[in-house]
Every structure is written in structure tokens, then in C-alpha cells.
XYZ file of C-alpha atoms in Angstrom:
744
model
C 11.323 7.738 -73.922
C 12.379 4.715 -71.855
C 14.560 6.999 -69.712
C 11.565 9.200 -68.855
C 9.481 6.138 -68.033
C 12.101 4.810 -65.638
C 12.471 8.252 -64.019
C 8.703 8.300 -63.393
C 8.841 4.817 -61.838
C 11.660 5.833 -59.477
C 9.776 8.987 -58.509
C 6.603 6.985 -57.797
C 8.542 4.449 -55.747
C 10.022 7.192 -53.545
C 7.070 9.591 -53.301
C 4.288 7.141 -52.570
C 6.216 4.965 -50.129
C 5.863 1.761 -52.085
C 6.147 -1.255 -49.820
C 9.576 -2.857 -49.911
C 11.068 0.294 -51.446
C 14.574 -1.152 -51.560
C 13.526 -4.277 -53.454
C 11.318 -2.277 -55.829
C 14.083 0.250 -56.573
C 16.580 -2.547 -57.229
C 14.085 -4.138 -59.637
C 13.765 -0.873 -61.582
C 17.543 -0.543 -61.548
C 17.862 -4.086 -62.916
C 15.527 -3.328 -65.823
C 17.536 -0.190 -66.623
C 20.770 -2.210 -66.799
C 19.142 -4.770 -69.132
C 17.428 -2.309 -71.482
C 19.705 0.756 -71.481
C 23.396 -0.003 -72.077
C 24.410 3.657 -71.691
C 21.854 5.542 -69.549
C 21.930 9.298 -69.545
C 23.560 11.100 -66.626
C 20.176 12.425 -65.560
C 18.825 8.863 -65.140
C 21.977 7.781 -63.313
C 21.420 10.720 -60.976
C 17.833 9.606 -60.326
C 19.055 6.138 -59.342
C 21.803 7.488 -57.034
C 19.291 9.892 -55.484
C 16.826 7.013 -55.014
C 19.352 4.861 -53.164
C 20.352 7.898 -51.102
C 16.720 8.439 -50.064
C 16.440 4.859 -48.771
C 19.866 5.176 -47.055
C 21.602 2.540 -49.177
C 25.008 4.189 -49.594
C 26.664 1.029 -50.998
C 24.412 0.855 -54.092
C 24.452 4.636 -54.457
C 28.259 4.538 -54.684
C 28.238 1.691 -57.241
C 25.917 3.624 -59.535
C 27.861 6.860 -59.033
C 31.139 5.159 -59.995
C 29.530 4.138 -63.295
C 28.662 7.692 -64.338
C 31.112 8.797 -67.068
C 30.862 12.507 -66.283
C 29.157 13.139 -62.913
C 27.793 16.649 -62.423
C 27.135 18.562 -59.180
C 23.732 16.882 -58.810
C 25.487 13.500 -59.006
C 27.994 14.459 -56.320
C 25.290 15.910 -54.055
C 23.199 12.738 -54.420
C 26.182 10.629 -53.329
C 26.872 13.082 -50.508
C 23.240 12.708 -49.468
C 23.606 8.902 -49.363
C 26.449 9.126 -46.831
C 24.846 11.999 -44.918
C 21.497 10.187 -44.487
C 23.056 6.811 -43.603
C 25.447 8.200 -40.975
C 28.692 7.295 -42.796
C 30.329 10.545 -41.741
C 33.936 9.784 -42.682
C 32.871 9.060 -46.284
C 30.590 12.107 -46.234
C 33.511 14.320 -45.237
C 35.785 12.747 -47.873
C 33.247 13.270 -50.662
C 32.565 16.849 -49.515
C 36.280 17.663 -49.807
C 36.430 16.094 -53.299
C 33.475 18.061 -54.641
C 34.583 19.891 -57.774
C 32.085 22.604 -56.930
C 29.708 23.291 -54.015
C 26.306 24.883 -53.687
C 23.782 25.427 -50.910
C 22.608 21.805 -51.186
C 26.146 20.537 -50.596
C 26.567 22.579 -47.430
C 23.108 21.678 -46.171
C 23.807 17.956 -46.618
C 27.045 18.287 -44.628
C 25.298 20.144 -41.802
C 22.357 17.692 -41.840
C 24.703 14.697 -41.717
C 26.355 15.940 -38.548
C 23.030 16.962 -37.027
C 21.345 13.611 -37.714
C 24.261 11.792 -36.060
C 24.046 13.974 -32.960
C 27.360 15.754 -33.622
C 25.995 19.175 -32.767
C 29.414 20.814 -32.458
C 30.502 19.638 -35.898
C 27.210 20.813 -37.430
C 27.643 24.264 -35.908
C 31.272 24.345 -37.071
C 30.215 23.500 -40.646
C 27.533 26.217 -40.561
C 30.006 28.819 -39.295
C 32.555 27.782 -41.942
C 29.932 28.200 -44.654
C 28.987 31.639 -43.377
C 32.625 32.730 -43.101
C 34.340 31.157 -46.109
C 31.680 31.878 -48.700
C 30.070 34.858 -46.945
C 26.884 32.857 -46.476
C 26.155 33.003 -50.195
C 24.928 29.409 -50.137
C 22.596 29.882 -47.168
C 19.199 28.525 -48.202
C 15.834 28.202 -46.505
C 16.556 24.488 -46.052
C 19.880 25.267 -44.303
C 18.102 27.751 -42.059
C 15.409 25.241 -41.093
C 18.067 22.572 -40.410
C 19.957 24.912 -38.094
C 16.792 26.079 -36.336
C 15.802 22.478 -35.630
C 19.276 21.796 -34.314
C 19.038 24.842 -32.021
C 15.561 23.781 -30.910
C 16.567 20.196 -30.090
C 19.718 21.226 -28.209
C 18.632 24.473 -26.554
C 21.157 26.654 -28.407
C 19.297 29.950 -28.034
C 22.287 32.172 -28.842
C 22.958 30.407 -32.129
C 19.234 30.400 -32.874
C 19.148 34.172 -32.529
C 22.111 34.435 -34.930
C 20.232 32.325 -37.463
C 17.182 34.512 -36.881
C 19.319 37.498 -37.830
C 20.262 35.797 -41.103
C 16.582 35.011 -41.740
C 15.695 38.701 -41.445
C 18.751 39.803 -43.455
C 17.872 37.532 -46.384
C 14.124 38.088 -46.263
C 13.271 34.494 -45.372
C 10.859 35.475 -42.561
C 7.919 35.717 -44.939
C 8.182 32.044 -45.850
C 5.733 30.005 -43.805
C 8.037 26.990 -43.252
C 10.937 29.180 -42.095
C 8.688 31.223 -39.824
C 7.194 28.041 -38.410
C 10.676 26.589 -37.670
C 11.784 29.871 -36.089
C 8.700 30.145 -33.907
C 8.975 26.455 -32.948
C 12.597 26.975 -31.883
C 11.734 29.877 -29.582
C 8.719 28.028 -28.152
C 10.687 24.868 -27.347
C 13.529 26.706 -25.596
C 11.038 28.687 -23.498
C 11.490 32.118 -25.135
C 7.750 32.621 -25.368
C 7.771 36.384 -26.005
C 10.073 35.848 -29.019
C 7.895 32.965 -30.217
C 4.811 35.192 -30.011
C 6.587 37.987 -31.871
C 7.410 35.653 -34.777
C 3.954 34.055 -34.642
C 1.969 37.294 -34.809
C 4.403 38.757 -37.343
C 3.392 36.164 -39.942
C 0.466 36.933 -42.196
C -0.336 33.282 -42.832
C -0.580 31.016 -39.817
C -1.558 27.376 -40.021
C -2.727 24.898 -37.386
C 0.788 23.453 -37.053
C 2.074 26.833 -35.899
C -0.787 27.266 -33.442
C -0.046 23.830 -32.031
C 3.643 24.636 -31.733
C 3.051 27.903 -29.861
C 0.477 26.247 -27.620
C 2.991 23.489 -26.797
C 5.563 26.133 -25.855
C 3.061 27.919 -23.604
C 2.164 24.668 -21.850
C 5.823 23.679 -21.442
C 6.451 27.078 -19.803
C 3.524 26.615 -17.412
C 1.456 29.375 -19.055
C -1.737 27.357 -18.819
C -4.293 30.153 -19.143
C -2.541 31.611 -22.187
C -2.504 28.158 -23.781
C -6.225 27.687 -23.097
C -7.011 31.092 -24.579
C -5.035 30.263 -27.727
C -6.715 26.865 -27.916
C -10.203 28.363 -27.725
C -9.574 30.784 -30.589
C -7.869 28.467 -33.064
C -8.933 25.931 -35.634
C -8.350 22.697 -33.777
C -7.303 19.253 -34.963
C -6.481 16.016 -33.124
C -2.911 17.208 -32.543
C -4.233 20.360 -30.813
C -6.385 18.379 -28.403
C -3.590 15.896 -27.709
C -1.133 18.730 -27.024
C -3.553 20.245 -24.472
C -4.110 16.888 -22.764
C -0.373 16.223 -22.560
C 0.475 19.739 -21.379
C -2.170 19.759 -18.651
C -1.050 16.344 -17.380
C 2.601 17.415 -17.312
C 1.661 20.526 -15.312
C -0.038 18.470 -12.617
C -3.547 19.214 -13.872
C -4.445 15.567 -14.426
C -8.160 16.052 -13.755
C -8.434 18.751 -16.426
C -6.442 16.581 -18.835
C -9.015 13.801 -18.443
C -11.861 16.294 -18.939
C -10.239 17.524 -22.181
C -9.985 13.912 -23.315
C -13.719 13.461 -22.716
C -14.462 16.653 -24.690
C -12.223 15.494 -27.536
C -14.098 12.223 -27.619
C -17.421 14.088 -27.726
C -16.135 16.111 -30.699
C -15.722 12.847 -32.575
C -12.087 13.485 -33.399
C -9.722 10.633 -34.221
C -7.473 9.531 -31.370
C -4.036 8.104 -31.934
C -1.228 6.583 -29.893
C -0.109 10.029 -28.716
C -3.585 10.890 -27.419
C -3.819 7.717 -25.360
C -0.170 8.022 -24.341
C -0.920 11.519 -22.966
C -4.146 10.852 -21.050
C -3.187 7.513 -19.454
C -0.366 9.075 -17.358
C -2.977 11.548 -16.066
C -5.100 8.620 -14.836
C -2.032 7.051 -13.247
C -1.074 10.295 -11.531
C -4.540 10.601 -9.972
C -4.892 6.895 -9.246
C -8.129 7.170 -11.262
C -8.504 3.478 -12.012
C -12.119 3.712 -13.217
C -11.250 6.411 -15.774
C -8.216 4.386 -16.753
C -10.337 1.304 -17.417
C -12.751 3.331 -19.565
C -9.844 4.634 -21.638
C -8.490 1.087 -21.868
C -11.843 0.049 -23.356
C -11.583 2.940 -25.825
C -8.083 1.733 -26.765
C -9.484 -1.701 -27.584
C -12.397 -0.260 -29.615
C -10.006 1.826 -31.711
C -7.593 -1.092 -32.244
C -4.633 0.537 -30.513
C -4.156 -2.298 -27.985
C -1.249 -3.698 -30.001
C 0.557 -0.358 -30.228
C 3.737 -0.603 -28.169
C 3.533 3.039 -27.051
C -0.087 2.696 -25.846
C 0.553 -0.724 -24.283
C 3.450 0.687 -22.245
C 1.263 3.607 -21.092
C -1.472 1.160 -19.997
C 1.014 -0.938 -18.026
C 2.360 2.200 -16.337
C -1.166 3.461 -15.562
C -2.239 0.214 -13.891
C 1.007 0.069 -11.909
C 0.531 3.612 -10.600
C -3.060 2.763 -9.671
C -1.672 -0.158 -7.594
C -3.368 -2.686 -9.884
C -0.191 -4.618 -10.567
C -1.965 -7.799 -11.660
C -3.959 -5.875 -14.298
C -0.673 -4.351 -15.437
C 0.891 -7.800 -15.759
C -2.088 -9.029 -17.815
C -1.707 -6.123 -20.270
C 2.049 -6.652 -20.340
C 1.752 -10.373 -21.112
C -0.673 -9.660 -23.992
C 1.650 -7.131 -25.644
C 3.007 -8.565 -28.882
C 6.005 -6.254 -28.770
C 7.721 -4.868 -25.695
C 10.364 -2.192 -25.362
C 12.475 -0.893 -22.501
C 9.604 1.410 -21.424
C 7.122 -1.448 -20.979
C 9.628 -3.589 -19.070
C 10.661 -0.640 -16.900
C 7.024 0.088 -16.023
C 6.658 -3.470 -14.684
C 9.960 -3.373 -12.767
C 8.980 -0.060 -11.145
C 5.402 -1.235 -10.559
C 6.473 -4.349 -8.680
C 9.062 -2.383 -6.707
C 6.600 0.301 -5.621
C 3.961 -2.300 -4.729
C 6.227 -3.937 -2.163
C 6.902 -6.905 -4.441
C 10.617 -6.354 -4.795
C 11.501 -9.990 -5.498
C 9.176 -9.977 -8.517
C 10.735 -6.688 -9.652
C 14.158 -8.342 -9.640
C 12.822 -11.393 -11.513
C 11.188 -9.114 -14.097
C 14.490 -7.322 -14.679
C 16.331 -10.619 -15.181
C 13.613 -11.778 -17.596
C 13.941 -8.499 -19.497
C 17.651 -9.096 -20.051
C 17.009 -12.660 -21.169
C 14.542 -11.359 -23.765
C 17.313 -9.315 -25.353
C 16.162 -5.870 -24.187
C 19.050 -3.777 -22.894
C 18.126 -1.794 -19.774
C 18.682 1.938 -19.610
C 20.016 3.763 -16.560
C 16.549 4.257 -15.064
C 15.571 0.580 -15.341
C 18.857 -0.602 -13.853
C 18.565 1.906 -11.017
C 15.071 0.650 -10.195
C 16.215 -2.986 -10.245
C 19.071 -2.205 -7.840
C 16.630 -0.316 -5.585
C 14.414 -3.423 -5.511
C 17.438 -5.473 -4.394
C 18.111 -2.880 -1.681
C 14.530 -3.130 -0.384
C 14.905 -6.877 0.203
C 18.595 -6.636 1.205
C 19.477 -8.952 -1.674
C 23.226 -8.447 -1.853
C 23.814 -11.351 -4.230
C 21.608 -10.060 -7.079
C 22.522 -6.449 -6.287
C 26.231 -7.217 -6.698
C 25.514 -8.822 -10.074
C 23.631 -5.698 -11.156
C 26.601 -3.638 -9.948
C 28.764 -5.613 -12.375
C 26.239 -4.894 -15.127
C 26.401 -1.179 -14.309
C 30.190 -1.178 -14.626
C 30.422 -3.166 -17.876
C 27.626 -1.189 -19.555
C 28.929 2.199 -18.419
C 25.580 2.991 -16.758
C 27.276 3.391 -13.376
C 28.125 6.969 -14.379
C 24.426 7.884 -14.200
C 23.624 9.336 -10.804
C 20.406 7.290 -10.399
C 22.433 4.060 -10.730
C 25.194 5.183 -8.359
C 22.619 6.368 -5.810
C 20.850 3.001 -5.931
C 24.143 1.179 -5.358
C 25.040 3.393 -2.384
C 21.606 2.619 -0.915
C 21.932 -1.100 -1.709
C 25.224 -1.576 0.100
C 24.031 0.591 2.981
C 20.890 -1.500 3.452
C 22.887 -4.738 3.130
C 25.352 -3.709 5.817
C 28.330 -3.082 3.506
C 28.953 0.409 4.799
C 32.548 0.445 3.513
C 31.385 -0.323 -0.041
C 28.749 2.419 0.245
C 31.396 4.906 1.302
C 33.760 3.867 -1.499
C 31.051 4.246 -4.159
C 29.951 7.596 -2.759
C 33.508 8.944 -2.796
C 34.025 7.758 -6.400
C 30.939 9.552 -7.736
C 31.861 12.407 -10.092
C 28.489 14.081 -9.485
C 26.289 13.879 -6.401
C 22.760 15.187 -5.951
C 20.628 15.498 -2.824
C 19.639 11.828 -3.050
C 23.318 10.753 -3.045
C 24.089 12.623 0.167
C 20.844 11.494 1.814
C 21.520 7.833 0.960
C 24.955 8.012 2.569
C 23.740 9.887 5.654
C 21.005 7.253 6.129
C 23.529 4.421 5.678
C 25.788 5.842 8.381
C 22.768 6.339 10.649
C 21.656 2.708 10.210
C 25.123 1.595 11.241
C 25.259 3.890 14.248
C 28.174 5.901 12.829
C 26.798 9.189 14.061
C 29.948 11.287 13.710
C 30.305 10.352 10.022
C 26.579 10.999 9.424
C 26.731 14.431 11.057
C 29.953 15.353 9.254
C 28.440 14.305 5.913
C 25.265 16.281 6.590
C 27.318 19.406 7.331
C 29.378 18.897 4.144
C 26.180 18.530 2.142
C 24.940 21.909 3.374
C 28.370 23.481 2.697
C 28.087 22.255 -0.919
C 24.947 24.362 -1.257
C 22.506 21.445 -1.330
C 19.265 21.670 0.607
C 18.435 18.647 2.768
C 14.907 17.273 2.632
C 12.786 15.469 5.192
C 14.491 12.127 4.543
C 17.945 13.641 5.103
C 16.817 15.136 8.400
C 15.333 11.797 9.475
C 18.724 10.203 8.803
C 20.816 12.710 10.744
C 18.426 12.861 13.731
C 18.361 9.039 13.813
C 22.157 9.028 13.824
C 22.152 11.363 16.827
C 19.596 9.134 18.529
C 21.667 5.986 18.089
C 24.759 7.696 19.465
C 23.041 9.387 22.401
C 23.688 12.898 21.025
C 20.434 14.353 22.315
C 21.305 18.061 22.161
C 22.713 17.704 18.647
C 19.530 15.933 17.532
C 17.394 18.694 19.029
C 19.435 21.272 17.105
C 18.776 19.510 13.779
C 15.064 19.255 14.560
C 14.932 23.014 15.140
C 16.906 23.651 11.923
C 14.421 21.544 10.019
C 11.587 23.983 10.634
C 13.445 27.275 11.185
C 16.154 26.983 8.517
C 14.812 24.586 5.877
C 11.067 25.193 6.193
C 10.220 21.501 6.481
C 6.996 20.666 8.317
C 7.776 17.733 10.654
C 6.032 14.475 9.776
C 5.014 11.667 12.126
C 8.341 10.030 11.238
C 10.286 13.076 12.442
C 8.340 13.195 15.696
C 9.003 9.479 16.239
C 12.724 10.144 15.692
C 12.634 12.812 18.394
C 10.788 10.511 20.796
C 13.462 7.897 20.100
C 16.195 10.505 20.648
C 15.050 11.152 24.219
C 13.881 7.614 25.016
C 16.956 5.737 23.839
C 19.122 7.870 26.154
C 16.848 7.068 29.093
C 15.362 10.557 29.223
C 11.830 9.229 29.315
C 10.332 12.178 31.182
C 11.681 14.526 28.508
C 10.199 12.228 25.871
C 6.796 12.564 27.523
C 7.230 16.326 27.766
C 8.047 16.440 24.040
C 4.946 14.356 23.276
C 2.765 16.708 25.304
C 4.085 19.625 23.231
C 3.360 17.974 19.871
C 0.572 19.491 17.729
C -1.215 16.117 17.808
C -0.639 12.823 19.652
C 1.963 10.413 18.218
C 0.974 7.667 15.827
C 1.433 3.978 16.653
C 5.151 4.027 15.777
C 5.756 6.941 18.144
C 4.139 5.142 21.088
C 5.924 1.861 20.234
C 9.227 3.743 20.246
C 8.564 5.086 23.721
C 7.226 1.755 24.984
C 10.296 -0.132 23.702
C 12.556 2.258 25.583
C 10.475 1.806 28.730
C 10.947 -1.952 28.432
C 14.713 -1.579 28.032
C 14.955 0.893 30.910
C 12.428 -0.940 33.089
C 10.131 2.089 33.511
C 6.718 0.611 34.279
C 4.885 3.894 34.943
C 5.554 5.586 31.616
C 5.437 2.197 29.896
C 1.841 1.653 31.006
C 0.825 5.101 29.753
C 2.466 4.436 26.403
C 0.851 0.982 26.109
C -2.587 2.353 26.978
C -2.217 5.128 24.386
C -1.099 2.631 21.748
C -3.981 0.244 22.508
C -6.395 3.184 22.311
C -5.152 4.013 18.784
C -4.962 0.391 17.624
C -6.592 -2.147 20.003
C -5.244 -5.080 17.967
C -1.620 -3.995 17.615
C 0.411 -6.714 19.401
C 3.260 -4.365 20.442
C 1.086 -2.621 23.044
C 0.641 -5.927 24.845
C 3.918 -7.770 24.243
C 6.201 -4.892 25.258
C 4.190 -4.262 28.418
C 4.313 -8.006 29.095
C 8.110 -7.810 28.982
C 8.139 -4.976 31.526
C 5.800 -6.902 33.851
C 7.915 -10.046 33.464
C 11.145 -8.175 34.237
C 9.504 -6.877 37.430
C 8.220 -10.349 38.364
C 4.585 -9.219 38.147
C 3.266 -12.554 36.899
C -0.345 -11.803 37.862
C -0.258 -8.780 35.557
C 1.328 -10.953 32.854
C -1.484 -13.497 33.172
C -4.161 -10.775 33.108
C -2.663 -9.208 29.971
C -2.431 -12.602 28.251
C -6.153 -13.218 28.945
C -6.962 -9.813 27.476
C -4.976 -10.683 24.341
C -6.888 -13.968 23.949
C -10.243 -12.248 24.401
C -9.391 -9.602 21.790
C -7.783 -12.226 19.541
C -4.515 -10.296 19.482
C -1.662 -12.406 18.152
C 1.967 -11.712 18.927
C 4.118 -11.369 15.833
C 6.467 -14.365 15.915
C 10.167 -13.616 15.762
C 11.721 -14.700 12.492
C 15.281 -14.594 11.209
C 16.665 -15.484 7.812
C 19.910 -15.995 5.989
C 20.487 -16.251 2.248
C 22.886 -18.840 0.923
C 23.467 -19.973 -2.653
C 20.432 -18.096 -3.936
C 18.023 -19.601 -1.395
C 16.473 -17.879 1.621
C 16.551 -19.989 4.802
C 14.061 -18.790 7.444
C 13.969 -19.710 11.133
C 11.678 -19.116 14.074
C 12.164 -19.932 17.758
C 12.217 -23.693 18.438
C 12.021 -24.210 14.660
C 11.779 -27.850 13.610
C 11.173 -27.400 9.878
C 14.751 -27.075 8.676
C 16.295 -30.154 7.049
C 19.541 -29.170 8.775
C 17.967 -29.169 12.244
C 20.284 -31.760 13.813
C 23.402 -29.965 12.566
C 22.092 -26.593 13.755
C 21.189 -27.816 17.243
C 24.533 -29.557 17.581
C 26.325 -26.354 16.566
C 24.299 -24.363 19.132
C 25.244 -26.784 21.908
C 28.877 -26.420 20.921
C 28.599 -22.625 20.833
C 26.858 -22.426 24.199
C 29.728 -24.286 25.845
C 32.301 -21.998 24.242
C 30.595 -18.695 25.022
C 29.968 -19.710 28.647
C 33.682 -20.386 28.933
C 34.216 -16.964 27.365
C 32.215 -15.323 30.176
C 28.673 -15.282 28.759
C 25.924 -14.959 31.394
C 22.327 -15.322 30.166
C 19.976 -12.356 30.744
C 16.550 -13.871 31.417
C 14.913 -10.686 32.686
C 12.669 -10.264 29.640
C 11.494 -13.884 29.308
C 7.714 -13.602 29.471
C 7.058 -16.937 31.191
C 6.999 -17.761 34.903
C 9.172 -20.859 34.712
C 12.386 -22.173 36.217
C 15.582 -20.294 35.393
C 17.009 -23.301 33.539
C 13.935 -23.399 31.303
C 14.257 -19.677 30.594
C 17.889 -20.156 29.564
C 16.940 -23.018 27.257
C 14.251 -20.844 25.636
C 16.823 -18.129 24.983
C 19.255 -20.606 23.429
C 16.899 -21.306 20.529
C 15.851 -17.819 19.500
C 15.521 -17.427 15.728
C 18.655 -15.322 15.214
C 20.794 -17.914 16.972
C 19.434 -20.647 14.686
C 20.281 -18.501 11.642
C 23.761 -17.711 12.972
C 24.413 -21.423 13.616
C 23.336 -22.191 10.032
C 25.754 -19.526 8.787
C 28.629 -20.924 10.822
C 28.003 -24.364 9.298
C 27.640 -23.373 5.644
C 29.104 -19.888 4.995
C 32.859 -20.118 4.257
C 35.101 -18.647 6.936
C 36.318 -15.806 4.725
C 32.828 -14.312 4.340
C 30.696 -12.433 6.897
C 27.509 -14.076 8.135
C 24.504 -11.881 7.250
C 21.281 -12.384 9.160
C 17.983 -10.510 8.889
C 15.378 -10.305 11.664
C 11.836 -8.939 11.692
C 11.967 -7.764 15.334
C 14.505 -5.936 17.465
C 17.353 -8.129 18.715
C 16.749 -9.033 22.356
C 19.264 -8.113 25.050
C 20.424 -11.680 25.667
C 20.905 -12.518 21.972
C 22.897 -9.324 21.575
C 25.203 -10.362 24.421
C 25.465 -13.928 23.113
C 26.271 -12.848 19.547
C 29.139 -10.674 20.762
C 30.640 -13.713 22.466
C 29.995 -15.916 19.404
C 31.886 -13.450 17.167
C 34.863 -13.636 19.522
C 35.045 -17.391 20.050
C 34.546 -18.184 16.333
C 36.576 -15.305 14.919
C 33.713 -14.560 12.504
C 32.120 -11.284 11.474
C 28.350 -11.419 11.988
C 26.061 -8.724 10.577
C 22.486 -8.681 11.894
C 19.863 -6.389 10.367
C 16.990 -6.178 12.842
C 13.832 -4.058 12.706
C 15.699 -0.960 13.855
C 19.300 -0.981 12.655
C 22.433 -2.904 11.697
C 24.591 -4.674 14.249
C 28.095 -5.581 13.121
C 29.562 -8.084 15.573
C 33.314 -8.614 15.413
C 35.925 -9.706 17.955
C 33.401 -9.537 20.798
C 32.087 -6.034 20.139
C 29.110 -4.558 18.284
C 29.053 -1.504 16.033
C 26.098 -0.122 18.004
C 28.253 0.250 21.103
C 25.525 -1.588 23.072
C 23.258 1.381 22.437
C 20.220 0.222 20.511
């Protein structure tokens, strides 16, 4: 009598999900030990089975060892304990020791491998069962286990074999088997087979309808899914599946409309419903709809759900409401890698790369391990702000964690080192990659282009095509830019023609600007104008600035005026239209025109963008502007500049004052040049950066002609490598030469 009572208690504990199951089961077990000195085998089996269900293999084994004469149920219960808890070596050992085996034994072995992700071992066990015992122990449970395994891993061939066994043994009439079979076909995209199973069943429940509908949506068969949806008995899962499927097929507007209809039906919404519709709002940038759904989340008390909270953060980030996203993020009681990643990506895509990097560091400090996507995004943020120091640390993280083998991480590192001027490191990483996609090749082509290594960029582009990869618009921008910076005009024209004729890419404003630069940089300004006249629409501001910059460098006043007038017409307050034309006038000695243009700038309240340069040292960014007096190291910097000026003059340096925009004495012009922002930054680097390291300087504008000449001399007289990243490209100064070949 007592034995039956205890069996009922164990059953209740397991079936009704009693809180603190483990503690409750141990309490029952304790009472059994106290009141029943010699429990029956059947009660022992119940206890072993109970511990197996809650994945406590240690206690299950202790009880099993106390059974005087264990039967097959006892052995299977112990096998279940190891199978469910992932202790595969013990599972295998017990399976071999089984005095007898039945279908349950084999199913537990297969399930153990499957649950631990050892698909090959699970399939091997299934095949052994079918071969060694002629499949006599194949049960409906075994079939459903194998079908789920096939579904989760896309093993269609094996799934069809199992289907054959289902038909052979007459299992197809069982609803659960039919449902698993249909679900397998639907998930692997074999929709016609899924339909055949579906319509071949006499009894069909809502779960099966939902499964088939999910398969149709995943295969892009939207109209078929809608038709099925309209004719079925719908529940909350049905509506959520439609919302998710529509959003994933790019039909975000319809997904939101379905959400509204579901709400009107008065159906209960759960975390999956909100997690499906919020990405649709983010994809459309529909912030107002997103806020309404956020209010609905609060009303239904899902604001503390980690899945919904992460979706809200992601939605606000994609709608460019990063501060709203941060508010939601800060209020989340629990955060996972998805929520942190959403913030890292959000900051990065909002142009707030420094905050993205800080968020990633904070994530690690909180104990959340990043996945490959999060780490890749953090490295990309470092690349966008040319932060080599943090990026190198993240590189170390990628190596130690093994995440470097993911292509998104390797691609980000190639881009990082390319944007930070470490072209050799970029090349080394690229060559070490075991797998490269289009982004990998494009990142490397762009890196070579930025460094003016046109031959390498062109060679890499050609190798990419030979590997059967199709270049995109970004790749073409990179290779045409490389041609531009090396003066390979005809080669650049060929790639532009290939872009439309071979690859079917419609040229963007960026591509047209590259072509204008291709002609202009080589001094072929008339051809640049001819190209502009043949464009389907006039260039944007960047296109005209490109032409105007070349006119300044080549001293072409006629075309320069036309370019400046066109730029001012597009954007009357863009300073480049005035400042670049000022430089041309100044180089020609047309001081009256300079004065007139300055008056026009004052009247229109056009402000020239001040030149700024920066250098990072010991985690701090030091910024400089011309005649800067804010630095605490000012005296040291000015003293170093005086010393450098003496040395480079002795080395043959002759100041080029042709572009100084002030009508003053030559000596004053020279003094003005001596204190340009990049020279202040370089002097700081020479003082503080150890001699074994390159000096890395960033600049917001293009390096002027005189500073370019001076920096070549500085690199020779100091024996230092100086890398300057200006608004256009990298300049690597070493031993008196520049990587650009004086062609920038």
C-alpha cells in the first residue's frame, strides 16, 4: 500500500512539474528509505526513472546500484539518466552491459547522441539497429526521433529512408508520426512531399497546419501559405507564424497588418508574436508602429521577457532611435548576447563607433561571452574609427576564443588593419583565411586601393573573378579607385564598362565620382568634363568636389570655376566650393578674386572646415589644429618643429607656398605652413612614440602639397615611418618617399 502511495507521489511530482522537482523527489526518496527497508523493484525503478527525468544521473546510479535484481526497465531507466544528461561515455558503457535490449534501449541511445549534437553517431546507431536486429525494435518513438534529427540537420536522404520504414510498418496512420514526417519535409523545403503526407492523413490538427504553413513561408510560397491560413482553424501560433514568415520574406508591411488583425481577434500574444513583428517595424523604420507595439508589450507584461526586450532594442536601433534603444536596454533585468549585440550593432550603424566599442567591453565585463557576429561588429566599429589599439586586443580575443575561424570575424580584421594602414597585416590575415567570401576579397581590394597599391588590387580583383565570385558595387569602387590612384586611366575605364556590361551593376553616384577622379587625378580634366556631360544626371557634391580638387592641384582656373559654380548651385553653403576656388585664385595671384570670394562667404555665413589632425597614444586621442595653443605639450611640440625645420631645410626641403590663401609676405606664408595640424601631430609622435613604432596620424582634410613634401623629408632625417590617413587615402612615408608615389 505504501509502495503504491509513493509511486503516485513520484508520478505527480514529474507529471505536474512541481516546483523544485529535484528537492521534492529527494524528499520522497528520503521517506521511502526511512519507511521501507526493502522496497520492491518496481518502486526502485520509479525512483531511478524519476531521477533520470530530472537529469540527475548521480542519484539515479546510486538507486540503481541498490536494486538486488534489476530488470530491463531498471537498466533502461539508468540508460535514460545518462542519455538525457549528456554523459555519453557512461551511456555507451551501460548500453553494452545491457543483459537484453528492446526498442526503448535503442531509442535512448539514438536520442542521447541526437541531444548532444552527435548526428553522425545517432545515424550510426540507427543503422546498426536496422541491420543487426533487422529493425525489429523500430518503434514510433524511434521514428519520430530520427525524423526530428533529419529535420534539424537537413538530412533529406535519410529522412526518405525513415519514411520508407514508416510505410513498411504501417506507422503513417498515427497522427504524431505523420506530423513529424510532414514537419521534416516542410522544414527541409520539400513542400510537395510535405503536402502529400499532409493530405494523406485523415486526421489533421492545428499543429500540422501550422507546420505546413511554416514550410510554405520558408520556401517563399506566400500565396499558398495565405490560402492555407484562410481555410484552417487558427490559433495564436498560426498568426505568429504568418507574421514571422511575412517579415522574413521582406513583406514587413503585411506582417504588421496581420499583427493588427490578430490583435483585433482578441488572441493572446506571447514573446514569439512580439519577437516576430518588431523586426518588421525595424526593417521598415516604422518607429510609430514600433512604439505602439512597445506599449502593447508593456500592457501584456512582456517588458521583462529577455526575448522581447532584445527585439525592442534591435527595433529602436534599426529605426535610428539609439537613445530609446539604450533606455530599453538599461531597464532589462536580464540581458543575453542578442541584446548586447543589438546595442553594439546599433551604435556602430549610427556612426557612434566609440560607444559601440565601449558597449562591447562592458558586455565582456558583465560575463557575457560574445559570439562571432558580436565580435565581428565590435572589430568593424574599431575599423570605422581607425582604433588599432582596441582592434588588436579584439584580434587577440578572436584567436584565443577560436572565433577567428568565422569568416565575419576574419573579414572585419582584414578591414580593420586595412583602414589603420597595416596593409601587411591585412594581407597576412587574408592569405591565412581557409574560406573567403565576396566580402573578404572586397575588403582586401579596398585596402590595396587605399594604399595606392594598384597592381595588387587589380591582380586580386582578377583572382576573385577566376574563383567564380561575382564582384559587387563596393568591389568595383575599390578597383576603379586603385586605377585612379595609380594613373591607370584606360584600365579604370575597362572596369567601369565591365560593371554594367558584364556584372549588371547600375553605377551609383560613388562610381561616377570614381570615374571623375580617374580622369581628373591624371590631369585629363577635359575628358573628365566630357564624361560628366555624358552622365545620365549631373554629379552630386562629391563628384564636383573631386573635379574641383584636381583643378586646384593642376592649376586649371577655367574648369575649376565651372566646377565651383556647379557645386555652389547644388549646395550654396558647402565650404569646398569656395575654399578650393580660393586656393586656385591664390596660386594665380588673383588676390582681388580671393577678397571677393571671402566677402561672399561672410555674407552667406559659409564657414571653412578647419583642418584637424589627431594621434592616439596610450589610449588617449590627441587632436591638433593649425596654430593650436591648447595642448599641454605645446612648448615641446614647437621646439621639436623648430628642430625639424632646420634639419629638413638642410636635407633640401623647399616650402611650396603656392596654395596659401593669404596675400602676405613669403616669410609669413612659410611660418603658416610650419604649423599645419599634421605637422603638430607628427611632432607629438616624434616626442612620445617609441622609435621602434610607426607614427600614425589621422587628418580630416586632404594633405596639402607642402606638408606632403615636408613629411617625406621628416621621415628621412628622423629615420621614422610615418603613416598619415587623410580624407582620401593612406600615405606611408619612409626613407624620404611616400607610398602614393606623389600621386594623390
